[in-house]
Amino acid sequence: MTGSGRGADGPPDPEPLSRNRNFSLLWIGGAFSAVGTRASAIAFPLLVLAVGGSATEAGLVGAAATVPLLLFQIPAGPLVDRWDRRRIMIVTDSGRALAIATVAAAALLGTATVPHLLVAAFIEGSLFAVHVLAQRCAVQTVVPKRQLRTAMSRNEITSRAAFLCGQPLGGLLFAAGRALPFVVDFVTYLVSLGAALMLRGRFEEPAAGGQPVRTQFREGFGWLWRERLLRTAAGAIAVSNMLLHAAYLTVIVVVTQQGGSSVLVGFVLAGGGAGGILGAIMAPWIARRTSMASVFISVNWTWAVLIILIAVVNNPVMSGVGFAIFAFAGATSNVVLGAYQIRITPPALMGRVSAVIGTVSWGAIPLGSWLAGVLLDRYGGTTPLALLGSLMVMVAIVVTVSPAMRRQDDVEPARAAALV
């Protein structure tokens, strides 16, 4: 297969990723669809309000697009390992394009209703949960192991850039015309679909077939449970995602309560986007000079210290800088840990392992929203940030003293050097 390592270490001098046809197609398709998805994500609640829906209904439509990430990733894991991942991407892109097309048509004709938007958002989110899992697994199929960090870095840059640019784009498009964000999203899905249709080679693992889905899931979960390092990292990510999301919402509430304008809040958000892009760019360079465990431990301590500093200083500028560093550390961790996971996970188990890790990581984020609300109602001000920072210190300590992390820190540099 052109540009394929199929899970092996690849040739002594693999061709640059820019000349890897299959990876380029995956990257282009993912980049376009990510921007379109972010644009429509902000447009969905705006359209609900525009057609007379309440704020609660707008929130429900927004939740309908994200709940599938919790509901369907684990069931999709065995299917992604069992079926042709290219066909999965083709089917899911086709379904997403059709769902968004109905919203664009309804917005254009003035016939959009809240129930329609709720169903369309749920369908789009459900297909996204399966598509992103298949796309992630396909990277392992087409990229040699020594290039995984670079590939993951490019994908992380795309994700961060889409977050930074997609939502403002959605707002601008909606202001120009209610249907425009959804028309643009429809076009981006067509681009992603076209890229998937142009992929060449095999994108399934034959050994994964023939077993019942339940047996396949137990096999993947059992492998992850035996990998103490990934198990420890997944647990730490779940807790840190909850705490960071709570800190993120708390800072926005505090800035607003202290009279900060929407422009100031936008500055804080922009800092996170810019920091994330820079972190994704720097991640391969950092990974070549230290172990995954060292990166992961450092990132958790960085988050803990920053949350406490933001609470103590209580300054919007510090909050913006802090979120930029938050995102820099998070993007670096995503790239390094993601490449490590793909490198060591057996190809036939990639879908199931990625599904479990993704579900655990995403599942804790709604708890962060709840935690932020509880702490703000009880204490107010910056006290919740100090409490969240203290909890984050506990996470950093657990990660630091973890035997799995210490053991990997001893062996990884030699392994990493062989992959440079």
Short mmCIF file of C-alpha atoms in Angstrom, two decimals:
data_model
loop_
_atom_site.label_atom_id
_atom_site.label_comp_id
_atom_site.label_asym_id
_atom_site.label_seq_id
_atom_site.Cartn_x
_atom_site.Cartn_y
_atom_site.Cartn_z
CA MET A 1 0.00 0.00 0.00
CA THR A 2 1.25 3.39 -0.92
CA GLY A 3 2.86 5.14 2.03
CA SER A 4 1.85 2.36 4.41
CA GLY A 5 3.78 0.98 7.32
CA ARG A 6 0.90 -1.33 8.36
CA GLY A 7 2.01 -1.18 11.96
CA ALA A 8 5.63 -2.10 11.25
CA ASP A 9 8.62 0.10 11.94
CA GLY A 10 8.81 0.89 8.24
CA PRO A 11 11.80 1.14 5.92
CA PRO A 12 15.12 2.61 7.14
CA ASP A 13 14.32 5.93 5.44
CA PRO A 14 10.54 6.30 5.13
CA GLU A 15 9.24 8.85 2.69
CA PRO A 16 8.14 12.22 4.16
CA LEU A 17 4.54 12.40 5.31
CA SER A 18 3.92 15.08 2.71
CA ARG A 19 4.49 12.39 0.07
CA ASN A 20 2.43 9.77 1.88
CA ARG A 21 -0.71 9.82 -0.27
CA ASN A 22 -3.02 8.02 2.13
CA PHE A 23 -2.01 10.06 5.17
CA SER A 24 -2.37 13.30 3.19
CA LEU A 25 -5.89 12.31 2.21
CA LEU A 26 -6.79 11.44 5.81
CA TRP A 27 -5.32 14.72 7.03
CA ILE A 28 -7.04 16.88 4.39
CA GLY A 29 -10.41 15.21 4.97
CA GLY A 30 -10.07 15.54 8.73
CA ALA A 31 -9.01 19.19 8.50
CA PHE A 32 -11.96 20.24 6.38
CA SER A 33 -14.57 18.33 8.36
CA ALA A 34 -13.14 19.60 11.70
CA VAL A 35 -13.57 23.24 10.67
CA GLY A 36 -17.08 22.57 9.35
CA THR A 37 -18.09 20.70 12.50
CA ARG A 38 -16.86 23.52 14.74
CA ALA A 39 -18.70 26.10 12.63
CA SER A 40 -22.00 24.22 12.79
CA ALA A 41 -21.53 23.46 16.51
CA ILE A 42 -21.90 27.16 17.34
CA ALA A 43 -24.63 27.61 14.73
CA PHE A 44 -26.91 24.88 16.12
CA PRO A 45 -27.84 26.70 19.37
CA LEU A 46 -28.01 30.02 17.52
CA LEU A 47 -30.54 28.53 15.09
CA VAL A 48 -32.57 27.08 17.97
CA LEU A 49 -32.85 30.54 19.51
CA ALA A 50 -33.59 32.11 16.12
CA VAL A 51 -36.60 29.85 15.55
CA GLY A 52 -38.04 30.67 18.97
CA GLY A 53 -36.50 27.94 21.07
CA SER A 54 -35.52 28.51 24.68
CA ALA A 55 -32.03 28.57 26.14
CA THR A 56 -32.72 25.17 27.66
CA GLU A 57 -33.63 23.76 24.25
CA ALA A 58 -30.48 25.29 22.78
CA GLY A 59 -28.49 23.51 25.48
CA LEU A 60 -30.25 20.23 24.75
CA VAL A 61 -29.40 20.47 21.06
CA GLY A 62 -25.78 21.18 21.94
CA ALA A 63 -25.72 18.21 24.29
CA ALA A 64 -27.29 15.97 21.64
CA ALA A 65 -24.19 16.41 19.49
CA THR A 66 -21.76 15.47 22.28
CA VAL A 67 -23.58 12.75 24.24
CA PRO A 68 -22.89 10.17 21.48
CA LEU A 69 -19.17 10.44 22.31
CA LEU A 70 -20.04 8.80 25.62
CA LEU A 71 -22.67 6.39 24.30
CA PHE A 72 -21.23 4.99 21.11
CA GLN A 73 -17.43 4.93 21.22
CA ILE A 74 -17.17 1.69 23.19
CA PRO A 75 -19.79 -0.17 21.08
CA ALA A 76 -18.08 1.17 17.95
CA GLY A 77 -14.63 -0.06 19.00
CA PRO A 78 -15.11 -3.75 18.06
CA LEU A 79 -16.83 -2.74 14.82
CA VAL A 80 -13.95 -0.47 13.81
CA ASP A 81 -11.54 -3.34 14.43
CA ARG A 82 -13.79 -5.79 12.57
CA TRP A 83 -14.84 -3.84 9.48
CA ASP A 84 -13.01 -1.93 6.75
CA ARG A 85 -12.18 1.45 8.32
CA ARG A 86 -12.23 3.15 4.92
CA ARG A 87 -15.81 2.02 4.34
CA ILE A 88 -16.78 3.14 7.83
CA MET A 89 -15.46 6.63 7.06
CA ILE A 90 -17.32 6.67 3.74
CA VAL A 91 -20.62 5.63 5.33
CA THR A 92 -20.33 7.99 8.30
CA ASP A 93 -19.30 10.96 6.14
CA SER A 94 -22.25 10.28 3.83
CA GLY A 95 -24.62 10.16 6.79
CA ARG A 96 -23.19 13.32 8.36
CA ALA A 97 -23.48 15.19 5.07
CA LEU A 98 -27.11 14.10 4.69
CA ALA A 99 -28.02 15.10 8.26
CA ILE A 100 -26.44 18.54 7.91
CA ALA A 101 -28.02 19.00 4.46
CA THR A 102 -31.49 18.67 6.00
CA VAL A 103 -30.63 21.39 8.51
CA ALA A 104 -29.25 23.68 5.80
CA ALA A 105 -32.38 23.19 3.70
CA ALA A 106 -34.70 23.79 6.67
CA ALA A 107 -32.79 26.94 7.66
CA LEU A 108 -32.89 28.19 4.08
CA LEU A 109 -36.63 27.53 3.72
CA GLY A 110 -37.51 28.79 7.19
CA THR A 111 -38.94 25.43 8.28
CA ALA A 112 -36.41 24.48 10.97
CA THR A 113 -37.89 23.18 14.23
CA VAL A 114 -36.32 22.28 17.56
CA PRO A 115 -37.18 18.54 17.29
CA HIS A 116 -35.60 18.42 13.82
CA LEU A 117 -32.45 20.13 15.04
CA LEU A 118 -32.30 17.81 18.06
CA VAL A 119 -32.47 14.69 15.88
CA ALA A 120 -30.03 16.04 13.29
CA ALA A 121 -27.49 17.02 15.95
CA PHE A 122 -27.76 13.58 17.57
CA ILE A 123 -27.31 11.77 14.25
CA GLU A 124 -24.35 13.95 13.28
CA GLY A 125 -22.73 13.48 16.69
CA SER A 126 -23.29 9.71 16.63
CA LEU A 127 -21.70 9.31 13.20
CA PHE A 128 -18.84 11.62 14.25
CA ALA A 129 -18.09 9.36 17.24
CA VAL A 130 -17.67 6.37 14.91
CA HIS A 131 -15.89 8.31 12.15
CA VAL A 132 -13.22 9.85 14.37
CA LEU A 133 -12.45 6.43 15.84
CA ALA A 134 -12.07 4.84 12.39
CA GLN A 135 -9.93 7.74 11.17
CA ARG A 136 -7.61 7.51 14.17
CA CYS A 137 -7.16 3.78 13.65
CA ALA A 138 -6.49 4.28 9.95
CA VAL A 139 -3.46 6.43 10.80
CA GLN A 140 -1.74 3.39 12.27
CA THR A 141 -2.34 1.57 9.01
CA VAL A 142 -0.76 4.17 6.73
CA VAL A 143 2.03 5.74 8.81
CA PRO A 144 5.30 4.01 9.81
CA LYS A 145 5.83 3.91 13.56
CA ARG A 146 8.80 6.25 13.45
CA GLN A 147 6.60 8.94 11.94
CA LEU A 148 3.66 8.57 14.34
CA ARG A 149 4.63 11.55 16.49
CA THR A 150 4.78 13.82 13.45
CA ALA A 151 1.47 12.48 12.17
CA MET A 152 -0.19 12.94 15.54
CA SER A 153 1.27 16.44 15.77
CA ARG A 154 -0.28 17.42 12.44
CA ASN A 155 -3.65 16.03 13.48
CA GLU A 156 -3.47 17.85 16.83
CA ILE A 157 -2.58 21.12 15.09
CA THR A 158 -5.62 20.66 12.86
CA SER A 159 -7.89 20.01 15.83
CA ARG A 160 -6.63 23.05 17.75
CA ALA A 161 -6.78 25.32 14.71
CA ALA A 162 -10.33 24.16 13.96
CA PHE A 163 -11.34 24.99 17.53
CA LEU A 164 -9.69 28.41 17.32
CA CYS A 165 -11.10 29.38 13.92
CA GLY A 166 -14.19 27.24 13.41
CA GLN A 167 -16.48 28.72 16.05
CA PRO A 168 -15.84 32.41 15.13
CA LEU A 169 -16.36 31.38 11.51
CA GLY A 170 -19.66 29.78 12.41
CA GLY A 171 -20.82 32.94 14.13
CA LEU A 172 -19.85 35.13 11.19
CA LEU A 173 -21.52 32.81 8.69
CA PHE A 174 -24.70 32.66 10.76
CA ALA A 175 -24.82 36.45 10.89
CA ALA A 176 -24.64 36.50 7.08
CA GLY A 177 -27.34 33.85 6.70
CA ARG A 178 -28.84 31.18 8.93
CA ALA A 179 -28.17 28.39 6.48
CA LEU A 180 -24.58 29.33 5.64
CA PRO A 181 -22.76 27.51 8.50
CA PHE A 182 -24.58 24.30 7.63
CA VAL A 183 -23.97 24.70 3.90
CA VAL A 184 -20.25 25.11 4.61
CA ASP A 185 -20.31 22.09 6.93
CA PHE A 186 -22.05 20.07 4.20
CA VAL A 187 -19.34 21.02 1.71
CA THR A 188 -16.57 20.07 4.15
CA TYR A 189 -18.17 16.66 4.63
CA LEU A 190 -18.18 16.18 0.86
CA VAL A 191 -14.46 16.97 0.82
CA SER A 192 -13.87 14.46 3.62
CA LEU A 193 -15.99 11.88 1.79
CA GLY A 194 -14.04 12.45 -1.42
CA ALA A 195 -10.75 12.00 0.43
CA ALA A 196 -11.98 8.70 1.91
CA LEU A 197 -13.08 7.47 -1.52
CA MET A 198 -9.59 8.17 -2.88
CA LEU A 199 -7.80 6.10 -0.21
CA ARG A 200 -6.05 2.99 -1.50
CA GLY A 201 -5.22 -0.28 0.21
CA ARG A 202 -6.63 -2.39 3.02
CA PHE A 203 -7.92 -0.71 6.16
CA GLU A 204 -9.18 -3.64 8.20
CA GLU A 205 -7.46 -6.23 10.36
CA PRO A 206 -8.57 -9.70 9.16
CA ALA A 207 -7.72 -11.31 12.50
CA ALA A 208 -10.38 -9.22 14.21
CA GLY A 209 -13.24 -10.89 12.37
CA GLY A 210 -15.12 -14.05 13.24
CA GLN A 211 -15.48 -13.44 16.99
CA PRO A 212 -18.66 -12.17 18.69
CA VAL A 213 -18.57 -8.44 19.38
CA ARG A 214 -18.77 -9.02 23.14
CA THR A 215 -15.74 -11.31 23.01
CA GLN A 216 -13.82 -8.79 20.94
CA PHE A 217 -14.56 -6.02 23.43
CA ARG A 218 -13.40 -8.13 26.39
CA GLU A 219 -10.20 -8.89 24.52
CA GLY A 220 -9.47 -5.20 23.90
CA PHE A 221 -10.39 -4.08 27.41
CA GLY A 222 -8.34 -6.91 28.92
CA TRP A 223 -5.27 -5.88 26.93
CA LEU A 224 -5.63 -2.26 28.07
CA TRP A 225 -6.08 -3.31 31.71
CA ARG A 226 -2.84 -5.31 31.57
CA GLU A 227 -0.96 -2.31 30.16
CA ARG A 228 -0.43 -0.55 33.48
CA LEU A 229 1.08 2.57 31.93
CA LEU A 230 -1.84 3.27 29.59
CA ARG A 231 -4.29 2.32 32.33
CA THR A 232 -2.67 4.79 34.73
CA ALA A 233 -2.52 7.51 32.07
CA ALA A 234 -6.18 7.01 31.10
CA GLY A 235 -7.29 7.35 34.73
CA ALA A 236 -5.19 10.46 35.25
CA ILE A 237 -6.51 12.01 32.02
CA ALA A 238 -10.10 11.42 33.11
CA VAL A 239 -9.60 13.20 36.44
CA SER A 240 -7.46 16.01 35.01
CA ASN A 241 -9.98 16.64 32.21
CA MET A 242 -12.70 17.01 34.81
CA LEU A 243 -10.62 19.41 36.92
CA LEU A 244 -9.33 21.45 33.97
CA HIS A 245 -12.81 21.84 32.51
CA ALA A 246 -14.07 22.96 35.91
CA ALA A 247 -11.19 25.46 36.17
CA TYR A 248 -11.87 26.70 32.64
CA LEU A 249 -15.53 27.43 33.38
CA THR A 250 -14.72 28.90 36.78
CA VAL A 251 -12.26 31.41 35.31
CA ILE A 252 -14.80 32.54 32.70
CA VAL A 253 -17.48 33.01 35.37
CA VAL A 254 -15.08 34.90 37.67
CA VAL A 255 -13.90 37.20 34.85
CA THR A 256 -17.51 37.94 33.92
CA GLN A 257 -18.60 38.54 37.52
CA GLN A 258 -15.74 41.00 37.96
CA GLY A 259 -17.04 43.08 35.05
CA GLY A 260 -14.93 41.61 32.26
CA SER A 261 -16.31 42.16 28.77
CA SER A 262 -16.98 39.50 26.14
CA VAL A 263 -13.84 40.74 24.39
CA LEU A 264 -11.81 39.95 27.51
CA VAL A 265 -13.37 36.51 27.75
CA GLY A 266 -12.50 36.03 24.08
CA PHE A 267 -8.88 36.90 24.88
CA VAL A 268 -8.78 34.14 27.49
CA LEU A 269 -10.22 31.63 25.00
CA ALA A 270 -7.87 32.75 22.21
CA GLY A 271 -4.90 32.19 24.50
CA GLY A 272 -5.88 28.56 24.85
CA GLY A 273 -6.24 28.08 21.12
CA ALA A 274 -2.87 29.66 20.29
CA GLY A 275 -1.10 27.73 23.04
CA GLY A 276 -2.58 24.45 21.82
CA ILE A 277 -1.35 24.99 18.27
CA LEU A 278 2.16 25.84 19.47
CA GLY A 279 2.20 22.79 21.75
CA ALA A 280 1.20 20.50 18.91
CA ILE A 281 3.97 21.94 16.73
CA MET A 282 6.61 21.50 19.43
CA ALA A 283 5.48 18.05 20.61
CA PRO A 284 7.64 15.92 18.25
CA TRP A 285 10.75 17.94 19.15
CA ILE A 286 10.01 17.52 22.87
CA ALA A 287 9.25 13.81 22.49
CA ARG A 288 12.60 13.14 20.83
CA ARG A 289 14.41 14.53 23.86
CA THR A 290 12.53 12.94 26.74
CA SER A 291 10.33 9.98 27.58
CA MET A 292 6.56 9.86 27.41
CA ALA A 293 6.38 9.39 31.18
CA SER A 294 8.49 12.52 31.81
CA VAL A 295 6.25 14.55 29.50
CA PHE A 296 3.10 13.26 31.17
CA ILE A 297 4.36 13.90 34.70
CA SER A 298 5.59 17.40 33.78
CA VAL A 299 2.26 18.27 32.15
CA ASN A 300 0.26 17.30 35.23
CA TRP A 301 2.48 19.37 37.52
CA THR A 302 2.26 22.31 35.10
CA TRP A 303 -1.53 22.20 35.24
CA ALA A 304 -1.55 21.99 39.04
CA VAL A 305 0.79 24.94 39.54
CA LEU A 306 -1.00 27.09 36.96
CA ILE A 307 -4.45 26.61 38.48
CA ILE A 308 -3.14 27.72 41.88
CA LEU A 309 -1.27 30.69 40.37
CA ILE A 310 -4.39 31.85 38.52
CA ALA A 311 -6.35 31.64 41.78
CA VAL A 312 -3.72 33.64 43.70
CA VAL A 313 -3.06 36.33 41.08
CA ASN A 314 -6.72 36.67 39.99
CA ASN A 315 -5.95 38.71 36.89
CA PRO A 316 -7.57 38.26 33.44
CA VAL A 317 -4.24 38.65 31.65
CA MET A 318 -2.73 35.95 33.86
CA SER A 319 -5.76 33.79 33.09
CA GLY A 320 -5.21 34.20 29.34
CA VAL A 321 -1.51 33.37 29.63
CA GLY A 322 -2.35 30.50 31.96
CA PHE A 323 -4.82 28.98 29.50
CA ALA A 324 -2.26 29.31 26.72
CA ILE A 325 0.20 27.27 28.81
CA PHE A 326 -2.60 24.86 29.79
CA ALA A 327 -3.31 24.21 26.12
CA PHE A 328 0.38 24.02 25.18
CA ALA A 329 0.90 21.29 27.80
CA GLY A 330 -2.31 19.50 26.84
CA ALA A 331 -1.50 19.41 23.14
CA THR A 332 2.00 18.13 23.85
CA SER A 333 0.59 15.40 26.07
CA ASN A 334 -2.04 14.43 23.48
CA VAL A 335 0.56 14.02 20.75
CA VAL A 336 3.13 12.15 22.81
CA LEU A 337 0.69 9.86 24.59
CA GLY A 338 -1.37 9.30 21.44
CA ALA A 339 1.69 8.27 19.44
CA TYR A 340 2.80 5.96 22.26
CA GLN A 341 -0.62 4.32 22.41
CA ILE A 342 -0.76 3.73 18.66
CA ARG A 343 2.81 2.42 18.64
CA ILE A 344 2.31 -0.25 21.28
CA THR A 345 -1.32 -1.26 20.66
CA PRO A 346 -1.76 -4.35 18.44
CA PRO A 347 -3.37 -3.25 15.15
CA ALA A 348 -6.29 -5.66 15.61
CA LEU A 349 -7.16 -4.06 18.98
CA MET A 350 -6.70 -0.40 18.05
CA GLY A 351 -10.39 0.45 17.74
CA ARG A 352 -11.37 -1.10 21.06
CA VAL A 353 -8.46 0.37 23.01
CA SER A 354 -8.96 3.85 21.51
CA ALA A 355 -12.70 3.64 22.22
CA VAL A 356 -12.20 2.88 25.91
CA ILE A 357 -9.59 5.61 26.37
CA GLY A 358 -11.70 8.13 24.45
CA THR A 359 -14.83 7.34 26.43
CA VAL A 360 -13.03 7.62 29.77
CA SER A 361 -11.44 10.93 28.72
CA TRP A 362 -14.63 12.51 27.36
CA GLY A 363 -16.88 11.05 30.04
CA ALA A 364 -15.28 13.07 32.82
CA ILE A 365 -15.76 16.46 31.14
CA PRO A 366 -19.49 16.85 31.97
CA LEU A 367 -18.58 16.15 35.60
CA GLY A 368 -16.26 19.15 35.40
CA SER A 369 -19.18 21.41 34.50
CA TRP A 370 -21.16 20.08 37.46
CA LEU A 371 -18.18 20.42 39.81
CA ALA A 372 -17.57 24.03 38.75
CA GLY A 373 -21.21 24.92 39.41
CA VAL A 374 -21.23 23.32 42.84
CA LEU A 375 -18.00 25.02 43.94
CA LEU A 376 -19.02 28.43 42.58
CA ASP A 377 -22.42 28.26 44.31
CA ARG A 378 -20.85 27.21 47.61
CA TYR A 379 -17.73 29.38 47.76
CA GLY A 380 -17.68 31.93 44.93
CA GLY A 381 -14.68 34.01 43.87
CA THR A 382 -11.36 32.26 43.30
CA THR A 383 -11.69 29.77 46.16
CA PRO A 384 -12.95 27.07 43.77
CA LEU A 385 -9.77 27.49 41.71
CA ALA A 386 -7.61 26.95 44.78
CA LEU A 387 -9.56 23.78 45.60
CA LEU A 388 -9.29 22.53 42.02
CA GLY A 389 -5.56 23.26 42.03
CA SER A 390 -5.14 21.26 45.23
CA LEU A 391 -6.93 18.30 43.67
CA MET A 392 -4.74 18.62 40.59
CA VAL A 393 -1.65 18.48 42.83
CA MET A 394 -2.93 15.14 44.14
CA VAL A 395 -3.27 13.85 40.58
CA ALA A 396 0.27 14.98 39.78
CA ILE A 397 1.61 13.22 42.89
CA VAL A 398 -0.16 9.96 41.98
CA VAL A 399 1.23 10.10 38.44
CA THR A 400 4.74 10.91 39.68
CA VAL A 401 4.94 8.01 42.16
CA SER A 402 3.25 5.52 39.83
CA PRO A 403 5.51 2.44 39.37
CA ALA A 404 4.32 2.15 35.77
CA MET A 405 5.49 5.69 35.00
CA ARG A 406 8.86 5.20 36.70
CA ARG A 407 9.48 1.94 34.87
CA GLN A 408 8.58 3.44 31.49
CA ASP A 409 10.75 6.47 32.20
CA ASP A 410 13.75 4.14 32.45
CA VAL A 411 13.21 2.22 29.20
CA GLU A 412 11.52 4.70 26.87
CA PRO A 413 14.49 6.91 25.86
CA ALA A 414 16.30 3.98 24.25
CA ARG A 415 13.12 2.90 22.48
CA ALA A 416 12.40 6.44 21.35
CA ALA A 417 15.92 6.88 20.01
CA ALA A 418 15.40 3.88 17.78
CA LEU A 419 12.32 5.52 16.28
CA VAL A 420 13.79 8.92 15.48
#
